Each structure stands twice: as C-alpha cells, then as structure tokens.
mmCIF file of C-alpha atoms in Angstrom:
data_model
loop_
_atom_site.group_PDB
_atom_site.id
_atom_site.type_symbol
_atom_site.label_atom_id
_atom_site.label_comp_id
_atom_site.label_asym_id
_atom_site.label_seq_id
_atom_site.Cartn_x
_atom_site.Cartn_y
_atom_site.Cartn_z
ATOM 1 C CA MET A 481 130.886 145.038 87.934
ATOM 2 C CA ALA A 482 129.674 146.752 85.193
ATOM 3 C CA ASN A 483 131.793 145.190 82.934
ATOM 4 C CA ALA A 484 130.636 141.748 84.346
ATOM 5 C CA TYR A 485 126.449 142.762 83.686
ATOM 6 C CA ARG A 486 127.038 144.353 80.334
ATOM 7 C CA LYS A 487 128.278 140.648 79.284
ATOM 8 C CA ALA A 488 125.217 139.407 80.759
ATOM 9 C CA GLY A 489 123.630 141.664 78.215
ATOM 10 C CA VAL A 490 123.150 144.848 80.296
ATOM 11 C CA ASN A 491 124.647 148.240 79.104
ATOM 12 C CA ILE A 492 124.472 150.636 82.510
ATOM 13 C CA GLU A 493 125.839 153.335 79.780
ATOM 14 C CA ALA A 494 122.741 153.355 78.161
ATOM 15 C CA GLY A 495 120.608 153.707 80.643
ATOM 16 C CA TYR A 496 122.897 157.250 81.641
ATOM 17 C CA GLU A 497 122.401 158.513 77.998
ATOM 18 C CA THR A 498 118.864 157.654 78.020
ATOM 19 C CA ILE A 499 118.417 159.684 81.056
ATOM 20 C CA ASN A 500 119.826 162.401 79.203
ATOM 21 C CA ARG A 501 118.101 161.996 76.400
ATOM 22 C CA ILE A 502 114.655 162.419 78.493
ATOM 23 C CA LYS A 503 115.730 164.901 81.117
ATOM 24 C CA LYS A 504 113.912 167.449 78.176
ATOM 25 C CA HIS A 505 111.180 166.183 77.950
ATOM 26 C CA VAL A 506 109.995 165.230 81.545
ATOM 27 C CA GLN A 507 110.479 168.880 82.448
ATOM 28 C CA ARG A 508 108.496 170.739 80.305
ATOM 29 C CA THR A 509 105.486 168.750 81.639
ATOM 30 C CA PHE A 510 106.011 170.179 85.479
ATOM 31 C CA ARG A 511 103.091 171.442 87.543
ATOM 32 C CA PRO A 512 103.765 174.404 90.483
ATOM 33 C CA GLU A 513 102.951 170.749 92.593
ATOM 34 C CA VAL A 514 106.361 168.725 92.355
ATOM 35 C CA ILE A 515 108.843 169.074 94.295
ATOM 36 C CA GLY A 516 112.106 168.296 93.291
ATOM 37 C CA GLY A 517 113.133 166.806 90.096
ATOM 38 C CA LEU A 518 114.262 164.115 87.764
ATOM 39 C CA GLY A 519 116.635 161.133 89.366
ATOM 40 C CA GLY A 520 115.606 161.035 92.903
ATOM 41 C CA PHE A 521 114.003 157.512 94.332
ATOM 42 C CA GLY A 522 110.503 158.716 94.227
ATOM 43 C CA GLY A 523 108.869 162.084 92.795
ATOM 44 C CA ALA A 524 107.051 164.617 95.276
ATOM 45 C CA ILE A 525 103.856 166.759 94.707
ATOM 46 C CA ASP A 526 103.159 169.396 97.284
ATOM 47 C CA LEU A 527 98.966 168.247 97.844
ATOM 48 C CA SER A 528 98.384 171.831 99.673
ATOM 49 C CA GLN A 529 99.336 173.563 96.297
ATOM 50 C CA THR A 530 95.649 172.558 94.465
ATOM 51 C CA LYS A 531 94.015 174.856 97.031
ATOM 52 C CA ILE A 532 91.068 172.122 97.181
ATOM 53 C CA ARG A 533 89.565 172.025 100.582
ATOM 54 C CA GLU A 534 88.777 168.131 101.070
ATOM 55 C CA PRO A 535 90.616 166.460 98.423
ATOM 56 C CA VAL A 536 90.010 163.101 97.801
ATOM 57 C CA LEU A 537 92.598 160.487 95.295
ATOM 58 C CA VAL A 538 91.779 159.134 91.899
ATOM 59 C CA SER A 539 94.049 157.085 90.237
ATOM 60 C CA GLY A 540 94.351 154.659 87.960
ATOM 61 C CA THR A 541 96.907 152.023 85.507
ATOM 62 C CA ASP A 542 97.097 150.728 82.512
ATOM 63 C CA GLY A 543 99.611 149.883 79.710
ATOM 64 C CA VAL A 544 98.999 150.326 75.153
ATOM 65 C CA GLY A 545 98.611 146.226 75.304
ATOM 66 C CA THR A 546 99.450 144.582 71.270
ATOM 67 C CA LYS A 547 99.263 147.819 70.423
ATOM 68 C CA LEU A 548 102.515 147.923 70.670
ATOM 69 C CA MET A 549 103.269 145.017 68.050
ATOM 70 C CA ILE A 550 102.114 147.209 65.373
ATOM 71 C CA ALA A 551 104.760 149.685 66.609
ATOM 72 C CA PHE A 552 107.671 147.448 66.638
ATOM 73 C CA ALA A 553 106.558 145.886 62.640
ATOM 74 C CA THR A 554 106.059 149.333 61.908
ATOM 75 C CA ASP A 555 109.525 150.959 63.888
ATOM 76 C CA ARG A 556 107.655 153.797 65.078
ATOM 77 C CA HIS A 557 107.640 154.781 68.564
ATOM 78 C CA ASP A 558 106.037 158.322 69.243
ATOM 79 C CA THR A 559 103.189 157.377 69.480
ATOM 80 C CA VAL A 560 102.513 154.873 71.872
ATOM 81 C CA GLY A 561 103.454 156.925 75.108
ATOM 82 C CA ILE A 562 101.113 158.897 74.477
ATOM 83 C CA ASP A 563 98.253 155.945 74.380
ATOM 84 C CA ALA A 564 99.845 154.899 77.925
ATOM 85 C CA VAL A 565 99.286 158.140 79.422
ATOM 86 C CA ALA A 566 95.705 158.451 77.656
ATOM 87 C CA MET A 567 94.169 154.756 79.312
ATOM 88 C CA CYS A 568 95.386 156.184 82.656
ATOM 89 C CA VAL A 569 93.772 160.042 82.690
ATOM 90 C CA ASN A 570 90.835 159.355 80.724
ATOM 91 C CA ASP A 571 90.056 156.726 83.486
ATOM 92 C CA ILE A 572 90.278 159.446 86.251
ATOM 93 C CA ILE A 573 88.124 162.137 84.435
ATOM 94 C CA THR A 574 85.403 160.267 84.652
ATOM 95 C CA GLN A 575 85.202 160.890 88.743
ATOM 96 C CA GLY A 576 85.941 164.522 87.814
ATOM 97 C CA ALA A 577 89.342 164.322 88.952
ATOM 98 C CA GLN A 578 92.133 166.386 87.440
ATOM 99 C CA PRO A 579 95.128 164.349 86.741
ATOM 100 C CA LEU A 580 98.215 166.006 88.489
ATOM 101 C CA TYR A 581 100.685 163.205 88.046
ATOM 102 C CA PHE A 582 101.963 159.689 85.863
ATOM 103 C CA LEU A 583 104.997 157.374 86.138
ATOM 104 C CA ASP A 584 105.762 155.352 83.411
ATOM 105 C CA TYR A 585 107.389 151.941 83.606
ATOM 106 C CA LEU A 586 109.666 150.508 80.327
ATOM 107 C CA ALA A 587 110.710 147.332 80.322
ATOM 108 C CA CYS A 588 112.670 145.860 77.326
ATOM 109 C CA SER A 589 115.608 143.115 75.830
ATOM 110 C CA ALA A 590 118.314 145.615 75.363
ATOM 111 C CA LEU A 591 117.757 149.208 75.604
ATOM 112 C CA SER A 592 118.578 151.392 72.867
ATOM 113 C CA PRO A 593 119.064 155.148 73.723
ATOM 114 C CA GLU A 594 117.423 156.448 70.562
ATOM 115 C CA LYS A 595 114.471 154.127 70.941
ATOM 116 C CA ALA A 596 113.329 155.464 74.860
ATOM 117 C CA GLU A 597 113.486 159.002 74.188
ATOM 118 C CA ALA A 598 110.793 158.403 71.452
ATOM 119 C CA ILE A 599 108.255 156.714 73.246
ATOM 120 C CA VAL A 600 109.366 159.114 76.690
ATOM 121 C CA LYS A 601 108.582 161.420 74.007
ATOM 122 C CA GLY A 602 105.210 160.363 73.317
ATOM 123 C CA ILE A 603 104.437 159.817 77.477
ATOM 124 C CA ALA A 604 105.546 163.878 78.317
ATOM 125 C CA ASP A 605 103.385 164.438 74.880
ATOM 126 C CA GLY A 606 100.361 162.775 76.577
ATOM 127 C CA CYS A 607 101.445 164.700 79.717
ATOM 128 C CA ALA A 608 101.309 168.253 78.749
ATOM 129 C CA GLU A 609 98.087 167.401 76.807
ATOM 130 C CA ALA A 610 96.428 166.675 80.066
ATOM 131 C CA GLY A 611 98.132 168.824 82.301
ATOM 132 C CA CYS A 612 99.831 166.064 84.430
ATOM 133 C CA ALA A 613 103.145 165.966 85.701
ATOM 134 C CA LEU A 614 105.474 163.478 84.484
ATOM 135 C CA ILE A 615 107.445 163.005 87.915
ATOM 136 C CA GLY A 616 109.212 159.495 87.449
ATOM 137 C CA GLY A 617 109.554 155.999 86.195
ATOM 138 C CA GLU A 618 111.041 152.959 85.503
ATOM 139 C CA THR A 619 113.223 152.334 82.586
ATOM 140 C CA ALA A 620 114.407 148.585 83.190
ATOM 141 C CA GLU A 621 117.053 146.248 80.790
ATOM 142 C CA MET A 622 116.302 142.222 80.946
ATOM 143 C CA PRO A 623 117.617 140.329 78.738
ATOM 144 C CA GLY A 624 116.252 136.777 78.274
ATOM 145 C CA MET A 625 113.062 137.993 79.197
ATOM 146 C CA TYR A 626 111.815 139.626 75.866
ATOM 147 C CA GLN A 627 112.686 139.399 72.358
ATOM 148 C CA GLU A 628 115.035 141.678 71.341
ATOM 149 C CA ASN A 629 113.489 144.595 69.937
ATOM 150 C CA ASP A 630 110.051 144.263 71.723
ATOM 151 C CA TYR A 631 109.461 146.213 75.100
ATOM 152 C CA ASP A 632 106.507 146.976 77.017
ATOM 153 C CA ILE A 633 104.988 150.084 79.135
ATOM 154 C CA ALA A 634 102.941 151.084 81.504
ATOM 155 C CA GLY A 635 101.782 153.969 83.423
ATOM 156 C CA PHE A 636 99.622 154.943 86.608
ATOM 157 C CA SER A 637 98.378 158.497 87.283
ATOM 158 C CA VAL A 638 97.393 160.083 90.223
ATOM 159 C CA GLY A 639 94.738 162.859 90.212
ATOM 160 C CA VAL A 640 92.331 164.985 92.423
ATOM 161 C CA VAL A 641 88.943 166.197 92.693
ATOM 162 C CA GLU A 642 86.939 167.867 95.626
ATOM 163 C CA LYS A 643 84.922 165.701 97.742
ATOM 164 C CA SER A 644 81.522 166.863 97.285
ATOM 165 C CA LYS A 645 82.189 166.733 93.811
ATOM 166 C CA ARG A 646 83.410 163.430 92.787
ATOM 167 C CA ILE A 647 81.220 161.919 89.585
ATOM 168 C CA THR A 648 79.857 158.894 91.275
ATOM 169 C CA GLY A 649 76.937 158.048 89.177
ATOM 170 C CA ASP A 650 74.634 157.991 91.771
ATOM 171 C CA LYS A 651 72.932 161.600 90.503
ATOM 172 C CA VAL A 652 72.067 159.309 86.843
ATOM 173 C CA GLN A 653 68.306 159.571 86.392
ATOM 174 C CA ALA A 654 65.824 157.703 83.940
ATOM 175 C CA GLY A 655 65.753 160.123 80.794
ATOM 176 C CA ASP A 656 68.853 161.841 81.265
ATOM 177 C CA VAL A 657 70.856 162.643 77.876
ATOM 178 C CA LEU A 658 73.678 160.747 76.516
ATOM 179 C CA ILE A 659 76.557 162.821 74.702
ATOM 180 C CA GLY A 660 79.491 161.774 73.512
ATOM 181 C CA LEU A 661 82.926 162.312 72.484
ATOM 182 C CA PRO A 662 84.087 161.149 69.430
ATOM 183 C CA SER A 663 87.766 159.013 69.078
ATOM 184 C CA SER A 664 90.365 159.417 67.091
ATOM 185 C CA GLY A 665 89.994 155.767 66.393
ATOM 186 C CA THR A 666 90.552 152.077 67.336
ATOM 187 C CA HIS A 667 92.447 153.679 70.263
ATOM 188 C CA SER A 668 94.175 151.022 72.535
ATOM 189 C CA ASN A 669 91.461 148.653 72.836
ATOM 190 C CA GLY A 670 90.868 145.487 70.387
ATOM 191 C CA PHE A 671 94.131 145.344 68.482
ATOM 192 C CA SER A 672 94.522 140.907 69.461
ATOM 193 C CA LEU A 673 91.427 140.860 67.104
ATOM 194 C CA ILE A 674 92.781 143.454 64.616
ATOM 195 C CA ARG A 675 96.076 142.180 64.081
ATOM 196 C CA LYS A 676 94.452 138.890 63.519
ATOM 197 C CA LEU A 677 91.938 140.474 61.175
ATOM 198 C CA VAL A 678 95.030 141.866 59.482
ATOM 199 C CA SER A 679 97.477 138.941 59.326
ATOM 200 C CA ASP A 680 94.336 136.593 57.943
ATOM 201 C CA ALA A 681 93.681 138.883 55.481
ATOM 202 C CA GLY A 682 97.486 138.725 54.100
ATOM 203 C CA ILE A 683 97.723 142.829 54.589
ATOM 204 C CA ASN A 684 101.045 144.313 55.708
ATOM 205 C CA TYR A 685 101.399 147.361 58.293
ATOM 206 C CA SER A 686 103.262 149.124 55.129
ATOM 207 C CA ASP A 687 100.008 148.738 52.623
ATOM 208 C CA THR A 688 97.850 151.488 51.367
ATOM 209 C CA TYR A 689 94.891 152.090 53.664
ATOM 210 C CA ALA A 690 91.939 151.540 51.367
ATOM 211 C CA PRO A 691 89.810 154.069 52.767
ATOM 212 C CA GLU A 692 92.581 156.952 53.010
ATOM 213 C CA PRO A 693 95.784 156.096 50.116
ATOM 214 C CA ALA A 694 98.091 158.529 51.553
ATOM 215 C CA LYS A 695 98.007 156.209 54.507
ATOM 216 C CA THR A 696 99.963 153.304 55.060
ATOM 217 C CA VAL A 697 97.391 150.270 57.349
ATOM 218 C CA GLY A 698 100.318 151.369 60.109
ATOM 219 C CA ASP A 699 99.676 154.745 60.113
ATOM 220 C CA VAL A 700 95.562 153.943 60.776
ATOM 221 C CA LEU A 701 96.285 151.213 63.130
ATOM 222 C CA LEU A 702 99.045 153.818 65.498
ATOM 223 C CA THR A 703 96.330 156.737 65.980
ATOM 224 C CA PRO A 704 96.859 157.421 69.542
ATOM 225 C CA THR A 705 94.398 157.852 71.495
ATOM 226 C CA ARG A 706 92.313 161.077 72.644
ATOM 227 C CA ILE A 707 92.455 163.215 76.064
ATOM 228 C CA TYR A 708 89.473 163.911 77.151
ATOM 229 C CA VAL A 709 90.700 165.200 80.202
ATOM 230 C CA LYS A 710 90.723 169.336 79.232
ATOM 231 C CA PRO A 711 87.421 169.381 77.627
ATOM 232 C CA VAL A 712 85.475 167.741 80.287
ATOM 233 C CA LEU A 713 87.020 169.602 83.300
ATOM 234 C CA GLU A 714 86.111 172.781 81.508
ATOM 235 C CA LEU A 715 83.167 171.333 80.912
ATOM 236 C CA LEU A 716 82.430 170.931 84.819
ATOM 237 C CA LYS A 717 83.331 174.303 85.858
ATOM 238 C CA SER A 718 79.632 175.040 84.814
ATOM 239 C CA VAL A 719 77.606 171.665 84.271
ATOM 240 C CA ASP A 720 76.333 169.609 86.897
ATOM 241 C CA VAL A 721 77.793 166.035 84.567
ATOM 242 C CA HIS A 722 75.779 163.195 86.493
ATOM 243 C CA GLY A 723 78.191 160.601 85.132
ATOM 244 C CA ILE A 724 81.294 159.720 82.445
ATOM 245 C CA ALA A 725 82.223 156.305 80.967
ATOM 246 C CA HIS A 726 85.713 155.919 78.893
ATOM 247 C CA ILE A 727 84.895 153.552 75.922
ATOM 248 C CA THR A 728 87.705 151.180 75.664
ATOM 249 C CA GLY A 729 88.061 147.139 76.656
ATOM 250 C CA GLY A 730 84.583 145.109 76.080
ATOM 251 C CA GLY A 731 83.253 148.433 74.056
ATOM 252 C CA PHE A 732 79.620 150.190 74.431
ATOM 253 C CA TYR A 733 77.704 147.622 76.174
ATOM 254 C CA GLU A 734 80.483 146.833 78.781
ATOM 255 C CA ASN A 735 81.521 149.771 79.944
ATOM 256 C CA ILE A 736 78.493 152.556 79.704
ATOM 257 C CA PRO A 737 76.792 150.230 82.248
ATOM 258 C CA ARG A 738 79.040 151.181 84.460
ATOM 259 C CA MET A 739 78.139 154.791 84.949
ATOM 260 C CA PHE A 740 74.791 153.868 86.089
ATOM 261 C CA PRO A 741 73.205 152.941 89.463
ATOM 262 C CA SER A 742 71.435 149.180 89.573
ATOM 263 C CA GLY A 743 67.902 149.641 87.181
ATOM 264 C CA LEU A 744 69.085 151.821 84.524
ATOM 265 C CA THR A 745 70.095 151.212 81.010
ATOM 266 C CA ALA A 746 71.325 153.250 78.059
ATOM 267 C CA ASN A 747 68.801 153.377 74.946
ATOM 268 C CA ILE A 748 71.771 154.653 71.770
ATOM 269 C CA ASP A 749 70.652 155.387 68.657
ATOM 270 C CA VAL A 750 74.071 154.358 66.820
ATOM 271 C CA LEU A 751 72.931 156.499 63.510
ATOM 272 C CA SER A 752 73.696 159.611 65.481
ATOM 273 C CA TRP A 753 77.368 159.609 64.790
ATOM 274 C CA THR A 754 79.848 159.622 62.113
ATOM 275 C CA ARG A 755 81.831 156.268 62.625
ATOM 276 C CA PRO A 756 85.385 157.175 61.568
ATOM 277 C CA ALA A 757 86.242 154.535 58.250
ATOM 278 C CA VAL A 758 88.614 152.410 60.369
ATOM 279 C CA PHE A 759 85.745 150.584 62.150
ATOM 280 C CA ASP A 760 83.602 149.420 59.009
ATOM 281 C CA TRP A 761 87.232 148.635 57.173
ATOM 282 C CA LEU A 762 87.901 146.294 60.369
ATOM 283 C CA LYS A 763 84.226 145.328 60.028
ATOM 284 C CA LYS A 764 84.506 143.871 55.999
ATOM 285 C CA LEU A 765 88.224 143.000 56.647
ATOM 286 C CA GLY A 766 86.681 140.224 59.368
ATOM 287 C CA GLY A 767 82.444 139.508 58.175
ATOM 288 C CA LEU A 768 82.167 140.697 61.945
ATOM 289 C CA GLN A 769 78.814 141.635 62.968
ATOM 290 C CA ILE A 770 78.116 144.794 64.153
ATOM 291 C CA ASP A 771 76.978 143.369 67.864
ATOM 292 C CA ASP A 772 80.194 142.285 68.283
ATOM 293 C CA MET A 773 81.471 145.513 66.790
ATOM 294 C CA PHE A 774 79.897 146.768 69.987
ATOM 295 C CA HIS A 775 81.316 144.499 72.539
ATOM 296 C CA THR A 776 84.700 144.869 71.176
ATOM 297 C CA PHE A 777 85.462 148.874 70.043
ATOM 298 C CA ASN A 778 84.846 152.282 71.212
ATOM 299 C CA MET A 779 82.870 152.515 67.261
ATOM 300 C CA GLY A 780 83.802 156.169 66.762
ATOM 301 C CA ILE A 781 82.880 157.515 70.394
ATOM 302 C CA GLY A 782 85.677 157.968 72.908
ATOM 303 C CA LEU A 783 83.735 159.319 76.327
ATOM 304 C CA VAL A 784 80.174 159.339 77.429
ATOM 305 C CA LEU A 785 78.766 162.232 79.733
ATOM 306 C CA THR A 786 75.513 161.922 81.273
ATOM 307 C CA VAL A 787 73.389 165.155 82.061
ATOM 308 C CA ALA A 788 70.331 166.414 83.259
ATOM 309 C CA PRO A 789 67.641 166.805 79.932
ATOM 310 C CA GLU A 790 67.832 170.899 80.820
ATOM 311 C CA ASP A 791 71.687 170.726 80.736
ATOM 312 C CA LYS A 792 71.818 169.863 77.324
ATOM 313 C CA GLU A 793 72.728 172.794 75.299
ATOM 314 C CA LYS A 794 74.444 174.059 77.808
ATOM 315 C CA ALA A 795 77.052 171.154 77.730
ATOM 316 C CA LEU A 796 77.094 171.090 73.707
ATOM 317 C CA SER A 797 77.947 174.573 73.906
ATOM 318 C CA THR A 798 80.824 174.167 76.325
ATOM 319 C CA LEU A 799 82.238 171.297 74.792
ATOM 320 C CA ASN A 800 81.951 173.001 71.478
ATOM 321 C CA ALA A 801 83.780 175.874 73.010
ATOM 322 C CA ALA A 802 86.827 173.935 74.226
ATOM 323 C CA GLY A 803 87.079 172.111 70.749
ATOM 324 C CA GLU A 804 84.890 169.169 71.209
ATOM 325 C CA GLN A 805 82.473 167.861 68.607
ATOM 326 C CA PRO A 806 79.865 166.583 70.669
ATOM 327 C CA THR A 807 77.225 164.552 69.846
ATOM 328 C CA VAL A 808 73.676 163.286 71.710
ATOM 329 C CA ILE A 809 73.879 159.576 71.063
ATOM 330 C CA GLY A 810 71.000 158.597 73.309
ATOM 331 C CA HIS A 811 69.177 158.573 76.561
ATOM 332 C CA VAL A 812 69.485 156.718 80.467
ATOM 333 C CA ALA A 813 66.222 154.277 80.416
ATOM 334 C CA GLU A 814 65.030 152.144 83.049
ATOM 335 C CA GLY A 815 66.240 148.658 82.261
ATOM 336 C CA GLN A 816 68.834 145.498 82.112
ATOM 337 C CA GLU A 817 70.272 145.529 78.967
ATOM 338 C CA LEU A 818 71.841 148.166 76.484
ATOM 339 C CA MET A 819 69.823 149.157 73.657
ATOM 340 C CA LEU A 820 71.018 149.845 70.656
ATOM 341 C CA VAL A 821 68.605 151.606 68.547
ATOM 342 C CA ASN A 822 68.834 151.630 64.149
ATOM 343 C CA VAL A 823 72.133 148.303 64.536
ATOM 344 C CA ASP A 824 70.429 147.048 61.200
ATOM 345 C CA GLU A 825 71.294 150.356 60.031
ATOM 346 C CA ALA A 826 74.526 150.822 61.137
#
C-alpha cells in the first residue's frame, strides 16, 4: 500500500519525519488548559481551567493569501506561519477574547520535511507570541492539485472572553478617541496588487529595496504581520475599550466602520502617524492615488482602538508600558462616510 501510494506521488515516510520535526515547536506553545499531546485525532482544551464564569468562545479563520508566492519565489518559509496565526488572533482580540488554541492546515504537492518544519516553526512562533497553544493541524500531500514547490496554509483559532466583558462596539459614541497601533508594513493584505506592481516594474524580489539598501524587496515584503494580543489584553485590564478594528483587506474604509454602531463614522488625520516607507514606495511604483492606498492597505496602522476621551491618557500610557507605540489618529463622529483629513498632503 505504501509503495503504491508513493508511486502515486505521496511520501508517507516524509509525513512521519515531518511530525517528528515539528513536535518540539508545537510543545513549547502549550497552555495549562491543553489536555493530551500531539498525535491524536483531535486536540482537547479544558475550558474550566480558564476560571471564566460565563465563557463566550470567539473564533477566527484565515490564510496568508498570495503573499505565499513571494515565499515560493525567495525560498523563504520561516515567516508566513506567523502571518497565518496573526490574521486569526488579531481578529479574535477585537472582541476582547484571549486566544486559547490554534489549528493549522498545510497543503502541498510533495511534502518536504525541512520546508514543513520551517513553516510550522513560524506558526509556533506566532502562537507563542499570542499566548495560544498549537494543539493540532493537518498536513495534506496532494500531487496534481498544487505545482511542485507550491503550498497553501490556513489557520483556525478559538479564544475566550467573559460574557460581560465582550467588546461589541455598542459603547462607541461620537467624540470617542481613536488610537492606532503601528503595523510592521504590508502585513498579509494587498499582495495581488503588490505582486503586479513589482512585476510590471521589472523588479525581482532579490533586488535591493531602495529605501533600505541593506534589505532586499523580498525581505521587506515578507516581514510578518504584527500580533497585538498581549498589549491589548494588558490594556483591557484597566481601560474600558469601546471598539477594536483589525486593519486587513479593504484597508481603512472597510475595517474601521465595522466597530461602530449605525450612524457613526471616523474622522482620521492621515498625518498623525509616520507611515512605513514601503507604502510610499508602492504608491510611487504604481502611480497609485492615495485614496486607493487607504482602500487597500493598512498604511502603517494595524489595529485601531476606540476609547472614551477621559480614558485617552491612561490608554496611551498603558500601551506604551506594554511595548507599543500608540498614536491618536482621530475621533468618532456622526455620519456615514469615513473622513480622511489632510489626504492631499499625504
């Protein structure tokens, strides 16, 4: 059976080797709530260990998208796993939920244990940064479905929050302050456009990145998505946060309004923070309009929090103490359309 399966393009022995390689990465992410270990048909969590009286489970699932194609082109696979985790846990934290566990799905044409280990190490790194356990996953070898060196990864995470403390956006009011937390760059969105801009300009990912000559274009574009879980959880201990938005696909225009009740919007001063150089580089590369940029990218702000004006200073100081660099980027206002101030000067 094994020989027949190998002839069909599936290497079972490579799967065994992969499991042995990733065990050490998985085990370092375990939390006290984890029951059992790696290798069962399902991962188990003892929810009673969370000590939450009225637990609400919050879940999120996502992938890395076509950013993976840059990993293929550069043969660098140690960061995209962090992206997979970040895209899920940053969504969960918007409701004030602490991520408990993560499951990954890795699909490929032919399994390379070394490559799979690099990917899963990145996933474990992301889980460790988010404080959640990597309790299982699936590695699927599917010859004929994917090209030889291609793969796809996706993830699923579950978090928990006390029912009375879940952030729903219902408390948001006109006059509330918007605090932005900086991104590390493009994160994991807009890469279909990014790849087209780079290709149309005749640029290779191994080329020097003009704003920072010590880096290549591939280095900059593969910078992993920031994970905001720990500083936000620290903030929630002392500040009543009214709303949180994770700035992903659709940029400012799509994501910020998602945390507001009907009839409220945001006024944002686009000169209130310093954008990473990659956004101006992309804008110039494609001759893009600034409005297109804010519709597509995070523009240097990965997470936006809404707090009452009287909580602004405490929120800023708490986030600073947690290692963040928060910036007041605007305020909540009555209206339907997001307003960007100073766009013409951006």
